[in-house]
Coordinates of C-alpha atoms in Angstrom, one line a residue:
X1390 CA 99.4 210.8 36.2
X1391 CA 101.6 207.9 35.2
X1392 CA 101.0 204.5 36.6
X1393 CA 103.6 202.5 38.4
X1394 CA 103.3 198.9 37.2
X1395 CA 104.9 196.3 39.3
X1396 CA 105.8 193.0 37.5
X1397 CA 105.7 190.2 39.9
X1398 CA 107.1 187.9 37.3
X1399 CA 105.9 184.5 38.2
X1400 CA 107.3 183.3 34.8
X1401 CA 110.8 184.2 36.0
X1402 CA 111.6 180.9 37.9
X1403 CA 110.3 178.9 34.9
X1404 CA 112.5 180.9 32.6
X1405 CA 115.5 180.4 34.9
X1406 CA 114.6 176.6 35.0
X1407 CA 114.4 176.6 31.3
X1408 CA 117.7 178.3 30.9
X1409 CA 119.4 176.0 33.5
X1410 CA 118.0 173.0 31.7
X1411 CA 119.2 174.3 28.3
X1412 CA 122.6 175.0 29.8
X1413 CA 122.8 171.5 31.2
X1414 CA 121.7 170.1 27.8
X1415 CA 124.3 172.1 26.0
X1416 CA 127.1 171.1 28.4
X1417 CA 126.1 167.4 28.1
X1418 CA 126.1 167.8 24.3
X1419 CA 129.5 169.5 24.4
X1420 CA 130.8 166.7 26.6
X1421 CA 129.6 164.1 24.2
X1422 CA 131.2 166.1 21.3
X1423 CA 134.5 166.4 23.1
X1424 CA 134.5 162.7 23.9
X1425 CA 133.9 161.7 20.3
X1426 CA 136.5 164.2 19.0
X1427 CA 139.1 162.9 21.6
X1428 CA 138.3 159.3 20.6
X1429 CA 138.9 160.1 16.9
X1430 CA 142.0 162.0 17.7
X1431 CA 143.5 159.1 19.8
X1432 CA 142.6 156.7 17.0
X1433 CA 144.4 159.0 14.5
X1434 CA 147.5 159.1 16.8
X1435 CA 147.5 155.3 17.1
X1436 CA 147.2 154.8 13.4
X1437 CA 149.9 157.3 12.6
X1438 CA 152.3 155.7 15.2
X1439 CA 151.5 152.3 13.7
X1440 CA 152.5 153.6 10.2
X1441 CA 155.7 155.1 11.5
X1442 CA 156.8 151.9 13.3
X1443 CA 155.9 149.8 10.3
X1444 CA 157.9 151.8 7.8
X1445 CA 160.9 151.9 10.4
X1446 CA 160.8 148.1 10.6
X1447 CA 160.7 147.6 6.8
X1448 CA 163.6 149.9 6.5
X1449 CA 165.6 148.0 9.1
X1450 CA 164.7 144.7 7.5
X1451 CA 166.0 145.7 4.1
X1452 CA 169.4 146.5 5.8
X1453 CA 169.6 143.3 7.7
X1454 CA 168.6 141.4 4.5
X1455 CA 171.8 142.5 2.9
X1456 CA 173.9 141.7 6.0
X1457 CA 172.6 138.2 6.0
X1458 CA 173.8 137.5 2.6
X1459 CA 177.3 137.2 4.1
X1460 CA 177.9 134.1 6.1
X1461 CA 180.8 135.6 8.2
X1462 CA 178.5 138.5 9.3
X1463 CA 175.6 136.2 10.0
X1464 CA 177.8 134.1 12.2
X1465 CA 179.2 137.2 13.9
X1466 CA 175.8 138.6 14.6
X1467 CA 174.1 135.2 15.3
X1468 CA 171.3 136.0 13.0
X1469 CA 169.5 133.5 10.7
X1470 CA 169.5 133.1 6.9
X1471 CA 167.3 135.0 4.6
X1472 CA 165.5 131.9 3.4
X1473 CA 162.3 130.9 5.1
X1474 CA 160.5 127.5 4.8
X1475 CA 157.3 125.8 5.9
X1476 CA 157.3 122.7 8.0
X1477 CA 155.5 120.6 5.3
X1478 CA 158.1 121.6 2.6
X1479 CA 161.4 120.9 4.3
X1480 CA 163.2 118.4 2.2
X1481 CA 166.3 117.7 4.3
X1482 CA 166.5 115.6 7.5
X1483 CA 165.4 118.6 9.7
X1484 CA 161.9 117.4 10.1
X1485 CA 162.0 113.9 11.6
X1486 CA 158.3 113.4 11.7
X1487 CA 155.1 115.4 10.9
X1488 CA 151.9 113.8 12.3
X1489 CA 148.5 115.1 11.6
X1490 CA 146.3 114.9 14.7
X1491 CA 142.7 113.8 14.4
X1492 CA 140.5 116.2 16.3
X1493 CA 137.1 118.0 16.0
X1494 CA 137.8 120.9 13.7
X1495 CA 134.4 122.6 13.3
X1496 CA 132.1 124.5 15.5
X1497 CA 128.3 125.3 15.1
X1498 CA 127.5 128.7 16.5
X1499 CA 124.4 128.9 18.8
X1500 CA 122.1 131.8 18.9
X1501 CA 122.8 134.7 21.5
X1502 CA 120.0 136.7 22.9
X1503 CA 120.2 140.5 23.4
X1504 CA 118.6 141.7 26.8
X1505 CA 119.3 145.4 26.3
X1506 CA 118.5 148.3 24.0
X1507 CA 121.7 148.3 22.1
X1508 CA 122.5 145.6 19.6
X1509 CA 125.9 144.2 18.8
X1510 CA 126.1 143.7 15.0
X1511 CA 129.1 141.4 15.3
X1512 CA 127.1 138.6 16.7
X1513 CA 124.9 138.3 13.6
X1514 CA 128.0 138.3 11.6
X1515 CA 129.7 135.5 13.7
X1516 CA 129.1 132.2 11.7
X1517 CA 129.9 128.5 12.0
X1518 CA 133.6 128.0 11.4
X1519 CA 136.1 125.3 10.7
X1520 CA 139.9 125.2 11.5
X1521 CA 142.7 123.7 9.6
X1522 CA 144.1 120.4 10.9
X1523 CA 146.7 120.5 13.7
X1524 CA 150.0 118.6 13.3
X1525 CA 152.8 117.7 15.6
X1526 CA 156.3 118.3 14.3
X1527 CA 159.6 116.7 15.4
X1528 CA 162.5 118.7 14.4
X1529 CA 166.2 117.5 14.6
X1530 CA 168.5 120.1 16.0
X1531 CA 165.7 122.6 16.2
X1532 CA 166.5 126.2 17.3
X1533 CA 164.2 128.3 19.2
X1534 CA 164.3 132.1 19.7
X1535 CA 162.1 133.0 22.7
X1536 CA 160.5 136.2 21.5
X1537 CA 156.7 136.2 21.6
X1538 CA 156.4 132.6 22.5
X1539 CA 159.2 131.2 20.2
X1540 CA 160.5 131.6 16.6
X1541 CA 161.5 128.0 15.4
X1542 CA 164.3 127.4 13.0
X1543 CA 165.7 124.3 11.3
X1544 CA 169.3 123.1 11.8
X1545 CA 170.5 125.4 9.1
X1546 CA 169.0 128.4 10.7
X1547 CA 166.1 129.0 8.4
X1548 CA 162.9 130.2 10.1
X1549 CA 159.9 127.8 9.8
X1550 CA 157.2 130.4 9.1
X1551 CA 154.1 128.3 10.0
X1552 CA 155.6 127.3 13.3
X1553 CA 156.7 130.9 14.3
X1554 CA 153.6 133.2 14.9
X1555 CA 154.6 136.8 15.8
X1556 CA 152.7 139.8 16.8
X1557 CA 153.9 141.7 13.6
X1558 CA 152.1 139.3 11.3
X1559 CA 153.4 140.8 7.9
X1560 CA 157.1 141.0 9.0
X1561 CA 158.5 138.7 11.7
X1562 CA 160.5 140.4 14.4
X1563 CA 163.5 138.2 13.6
X1564 CA 163.8 140.1 10.4
X1565 CA 164.3 143.3 12.1
X1566 CA 166.9 142.2 14.7
X1567 CA 170.5 143.1 14.2
X1568 CA 171.8 140.5 16.6
X1569 CA 170.3 137.5 18.4
X1570 CA 171.2 136.1 21.9
X1571 CA 174.1 133.5 22.0
X1572 CA 172.7 129.9 21.6
X1573 CA 172.4 127.7 24.7
X1574 CA 172.4 123.9 24.2
X1575 CA 169.6 121.8 25.5
X1576 CA 170.4 118.1 25.6
X1577 CA 167.7 115.6 24.9
X1578 CA 164.0 116.3 23.8
X1579 CA 162.5 119.8 24.3
X1580 CA 158.7 120.4 23.9
X1581 CA 157.8 124.0 22.9
X1582 CA 154.7 124.7 25.0
X1583 CA 154.3 128.3 24.4
X1584 CA 152.1 131.0 22.9
X1585 CA 152.8 134.8 22.5
X1586 CA 149.5 135.9 24.0
X1587 CA 149.7 133.4 26.9
X1588 CA 152.5 135.2 28.8
X1589 CA 150.1 136.5 31.5
X1590 CA 146.6 135.8 29.9
X1591 CA 144.5 133.1 31.5
X1592 CA 142.3 132.7 28.3
X1593 CA 145.1 132.0 25.9
X1594 CA 147.0 129.8 28.5
X1595 CA 144.1 127.6 28.9
X1596 CA 143.0 127.3 25.3
X1597 CA 146.2 127.7 23.4
X1598 CA 148.8 126.2 25.6
X1599 CA 147.6 123.5 27.8
X1600 CA 145.7 121.5 25.1
X1601 CA 149.1 120.8 23.4
X1602 CA 150.1 118.3 26.2
X1603 CA 147.0 116.1 25.3
X1604 CA 147.5 116.5 21.6
X1605 CA 151.1 115.4 22.0
X1606 CA 149.9 112.2 23.8
X1607 CA 147.5 111.5 21.0
X1608 CA 150.6 111.3 18.8
X1609 CA 152.3 108.8 21.1
X1610 CA 154.5 111.2 22.8
X1611 CA 155.3 110.1 26.6
X1612 CA 155.5 113.3 28.5
X1613 CA 157.8 111.5 31.0
X1614 CA 160.4 111.3 28.1
X1615 CA 160.4 115.1 27.6
X1616 CA 163.5 116.6 29.1
X1617 CA 162.6 120.3 28.8
X1618 CA 159.1 122.1 28.5
X1619 CA 159.7 125.4 26.9
X1620 CA 157.2 128.0 28.2
X1621 CA 156.7 131.6 27.5
X1622 CA 155.0 132.7 30.8
X1623 CA 155.2 135.0 33.7
X1624 CA 154.9 131.9 36.0
X1625 CA 151.7 133.2 37.5
X1626 CA 149.9 130.9 40.0
X1627 CA 147.4 129.8 37.5
X1628 CA 150.1 128.8 35.1
X1629 CA 152.1 126.7 37.6
X1630 CA 149.1 125.1 39.2
X1631 CA 147.8 123.9 35.9
X1632 CA 151.2 122.6 34.7
X1633 CA 151.6 120.7 37.9
X1634 CA 148.0 119.3 37.7
X1635 CA 148.7 118.0 34.2
X1636 CA 152.0 116.3 35.2
X1637 CA 154.6 118.7 34.1
X1638 CA 157.5 118.5 36.5
X1639 CA 158.7 122.0 37.8
X1640 CA 162.4 121.1 37.5
X1641 CA 161.8 120.5 33.8
X1642 CA 160.3 123.8 32.9
X1643 CA 162.5 126.2 31.0
X1644 CA 161.3 129.8 30.6
X1645 CA 162.1 131.4 27.1
X1646 CA 162.1 135.1 26.4
X1647 CA 163.6 137.6 23.8
X1648 CA 166.8 137.1 25.5
X1649 CA 167.1 133.3 24.9
X1650 CA 168.1 131.4 21.9
X1651 CA 168.1 127.6 22.4
X1652 CA 169.7 124.8 20.3
X1653 CA 168.0 121.4 21.0
X1654 CA 168.8 117.8 20.2
X1655 CA 165.2 117.2 19.2
X1656 CA 162.4 119.8 19.3
X1657 CA 158.6 119.0 19.3
X1658 CA 156.4 121.8 18.2
X1659 CA 152.6 121.7 17.6
X1660 CA 151.1 123.9 15.1
X1661 CA 150.0 127.3 16.6
X1662 CA 146.3 127.0 17.7
X1663 CA 145.4 130.5 18.3
X1664 CA 143.0 132.3 15.9
X1665 CA 141.3 135.6 16.0
X1666 CA 138.0 135.5 18.1
X1667 CA 137.6 131.7 17.6
X1668 CA 138.4 129.1 20.3
X1669 CA 139.9 125.9 18.8
X1670 CA 137.1 123.3 19.1
X1671 CA 139.5 120.5 20.3
X1672 CA 140.6 122.8 23.2
X1673 CA 137.2 122.9 24.9
X1674 CA 136.8 119.0 24.8
X1675 CA 140.4 118.5 26.1
X1676 CA 140.0 121.0 28.9
X1677 CA 136.8 119.4 30.1
X1678 CA 138.4 116.1 30.1
X1679 CA 141.4 117.4 32.0
X1680 CA 139.6 119.2 34.8
X1681 CA 136.2 117.5 35.2
X1682 CA 137.3 114.0 35.1
X1683 CA 138.0 113.9 38.9
X1684 CA 135.2 116.3 40.0
X1685 CA 131.9 115.2 41.4
X1686 CA 129.0 115.8 38.9
X1687 CA 126.5 118.2 40.3
X1688 CA 123.1 117.3 38.9
X1689 CA 121.3 120.5 39.9
X1690 CA 123.5 123.6 39.9
X1691 CA 122.2 126.0 42.6
X1692 CA 124.2 129.1 42.6
X1693 CA 123.6 132.5 41.0
X1694 CA 127.0 134.4 40.7
X1695 CA 128.2 137.8 39.5
X1696 CA 131.8 137.7 38.5
X1697 CA 133.3 141.1 39.6
X1698 CA 136.4 142.6 37.8
X1699 CA 136.7 145.5 40.4
X1700 CA 140.2 144.2 41.1
X1701 CA 141.2 144.4 37.5
X1702 CA 142.9 147.4 35.8
X1703 CA 140.5 147.6 33.0
X1704 CA 137.1 146.4 31.7
X1705 CA 135.5 147.0 35.0
X1706 CA 131.8 147.7 35.7
X1707 CA 132.2 151.4 36.8
X1708 CA 128.8 151.4 38.4
X1709 CA 128.9 148.1 40.0
X1710 CA 127.8 149.5 43.5
X1711 CA 124.5 150.5 41.8
X1712 CA 123.9 147.1 40.6
X1713 CA 124.6 145.4 43.9
X1714 CA 121.0 145.8 45.3
X1715 CA 119.6 144.3 42.3
X1716 CA 121.8 141.3 42.6
X1717 CA 121.2 141.0 46.3
X1718 CA 117.5 141.0 45.9
X1719 CA 117.8 138.2 43.4
X1720 CA 120.2 136.2 45.6
X1721 CA 123.3 136.4 43.5
X1722 CA 126.8 136.0 45.0
X1723 CA 129.4 138.6 44.3
X1724 CA 132.5 136.7 43.4
X1725 CA 136.0 137.6 42.3
X1726 CA 138.2 134.9 40.9
X1727 CA 141.4 136.7 41.7
X1728 CA 143.3 134.7 44.4
X1729 CA 141.3 131.6 43.8
X1730 CA 143.0 128.5 42.4
X1731 CA 141.9 127.2 39.0
X1732 CA 140.2 124.1 40.6
X1733 CA 138.2 126.5 42.9
X1734 CA 137.1 128.6 40.0
X1735 CA 136.0 125.5 38.1
X1736 CA 134.0 124.2 41.1
X1737 CA 132.1 127.4 41.4
X1738 CA 131.2 127.6 37.7
X1739 CA 130.0 124.0 37.9
X1740 CA 127.8 124.8 40.9
X1741 CA 126.2 127.8 39.0
X1742 CA 123.0 127.9 37.1
X1743 CA 123.3 131.5 36.3
X1744 CA 126.5 133.5 35.6
X1745 CA 126.7 137.2 35.1
X1746 CA 129.8 139.4 34.5
X1747 CA 131.9 141.7 32.2
X1748 CA 133.5 140.1 29.3
X1749 CA 137.1 139.0 29.9
X1750 CA 139.4 136.0 30.4
X1751 CA 137.5 135.0 33.4
X1752 CA 134.6 134.0 30.9
X1753 CA 136.8 131.2 29.8
X1754 CA 135.7 129.2 32.7
X1755 CA 132.3 128.9 31.3
X1756 CA 133.8 126.0 29.5
X1757 CA 133.3 124.0 32.7
X1758 CA 129.6 125.0 33.2
X1759 CA 126.8 122.4 33.1
X1760 CA 124.5 122.3 30.0
X1761 CA 121.6 124.6 30.5
X1762 CA 123.6 127.1 32.5
X1763 CA 122.6 130.8 31.7
X1764 CA 125.3 133.3 31.0
X1765 CA 124.8 137.0 30.7
X1766 CA 127.8 138.7 29.4
X1767 CA 128.3 142.5 29.9
X1768 CA 130.1 144.6 27.2
X1769 CA 131.1 148.1 26.5
X1770 CA 130.1 149.5 23.1
X1771 CA 133.8 150.0 22.5
X1772 CA 134.6 146.3 22.8
X1773 CA 132.2 143.5 21.8
X1774 CA 134.0 140.3 21.1
X1775 CA 132.3 136.9 20.2
X1776 CA 135.1 134.7 21.6
X1777 CA 132.9 133.5 24.6
X1778 CA 130.1 132.6 22.1
X1779 CA 132.5 130.2 20.5
X1780 CA 132.8 128.4 23.9
X1781 CA 129.2 128.5 24.9
X1782 CA 128.2 127.1 21.5
X1783 CA 130.3 124.0 22.4
X1784 CA 129.0 123.3 25.9
X1785 CA 125.2 124.0 25.5
X1786 CA 125.3 127.1 27.7
X1787 CA 122.4 129.6 27.0
X1788 CA 124.2 132.9 26.2
X1789 CA 122.7 136.3 26.7
X1790 CA 124.4 139.8 26.4
X1791 CA 123.9 143.4 27.6
X1792 CA 125.7 146.3 25.9
X1793 CA 126.4 149.2 28.4
X1794 CA 126.3 153.0 28.0
X1795 CA 129.3 154.9 26.5
X1796 CA 128.9 158.5 25.3
X1797 CA 131.9 158.3 23.0
X1798 CA 130.4 155.4 21.2
X1799 CA 126.8 156.2 20.7
X1800 CA 126.4 154.5 17.3
X1801 CA 126.8 150.8 16.7
X1802 CA 129.2 148.9 18.9
X1803 CA 132.6 148.2 17.8
X1804 CA 135.9 146.8 19.1
X1805 CA 138.1 150.0 19.1
X1806 CA 139.2 149.9 22.6
X1807 CA 139.3 146.5 24.3
X1808 CA 140.3 148.0 27.7
X1809 CA 137.3 150.3 28.1
X1810 CA 135.4 150.1 31.3
X1811 CA 131.7 149.4 31.2
X1812 CA 128.8 151.3 32.6
X1813 CA 125.4 149.4 32.7
X1814 CA 122.1 151.0 32.9
X1815 CA 120.5 149.7 36.1
X1816 CA 116.9 149.5 34.7
X1817 CA 118.1 147.3 31.8
X1818 CA 120.2 145.3 34.2
X1819 CA 117.1 144.7 36.5
X1820 CA 114.9 143.6 33.6
X1821 CA 117.7 141.3 32.4
X1822 CA 118.3 139.7 35.8
X1823 CA 114.4 139.2 36.4
X1824 CA 114.2 137.7 33.0
X1825 CA 117.0 135.2 33.6
X1826 CA 115.7 134.2 37.1
X1827 CA 112.2 133.3 35.5
X1828 CA 113.8 131.0 33.0
X1829 CA 113.9 127.4 33.9

């Protein structure tokens, strides 16, 4: 007789668990692969679009180049001459005066300590740097086209290259415009107080625009004698507050844009100060003198703060809620600078002995920290930028960093996407916070 064998199969649940685990692992790997492929695809699209736009602009510039050869057509279209000049080589009476300003021009980069598993190679590559001397230029009958913070022309309508930065570095936007706005005359002395990136950006406004007021004073310019302050700005609260604080009358502020072209009696222009990833050394000292001279010195900073970007549209800490218990246990305050005045932001940083937060313009306020303050800067692997290190190196702030998690950037961190949100591993964050709190 045959036997009936019943298989109870105790191994079945294990087999199912194993299959489920394998399925989860495959789905996770598939998701990572998909994210990487999408990231590469988007990069390819951006690169292709950039090439197409670049070639289109070059083609248009050739057409406009030939049009500009005819004075009648130039006058009809209100476009400048083909010739370009440098402020130091103009031989006619356009440049009334060019004054080189004596400032600190070099920065020694301090060490930065990694408190996480992922390293950011860019920090080891970021070295001491020096910047070229800055000059103040007084231009007779100077012309300003307001695109991207101002293109500057001499009285014969030749663009002055070194005073006219543009987002298209290799081919200035003015060379691709078939027509410029009608010139508006400004009587008296005008001061071009603008930068293309400072339109709505706190960092560039603070470091690349405001210091020009003090640099002008160093050259003997009396701001009360300025009839018009030309700004390229969205007139955000922090912009109007700081201008008022530094003595710029609201009724003398003139907004410039792509739709404005101004003819001045006398134009004052300070050399562009913005450089890639490097804060001008003179700016840090000037800002501290501006904003700390009237504040009370705090000998023993007492606050520990976490600067939240939850109200921002990008570069937020996506799992901030998971980090809140860690911050609470270690007596950190959760602070958002949105809605606070610049003076309030400065006061909070002055009172802080530990500052933690995601990288961004808000980190510019570390300029006002007391020596010995501890800063932990959080990054996405997709965007690690050393600009804050160029500030902390100048104000004796101890700088630390932590690179977050990002499945689409599992290799070395880079700067391919500066708007990428940040996910921080809670266990690494806890270890970093405890380490900072133990430091004296």
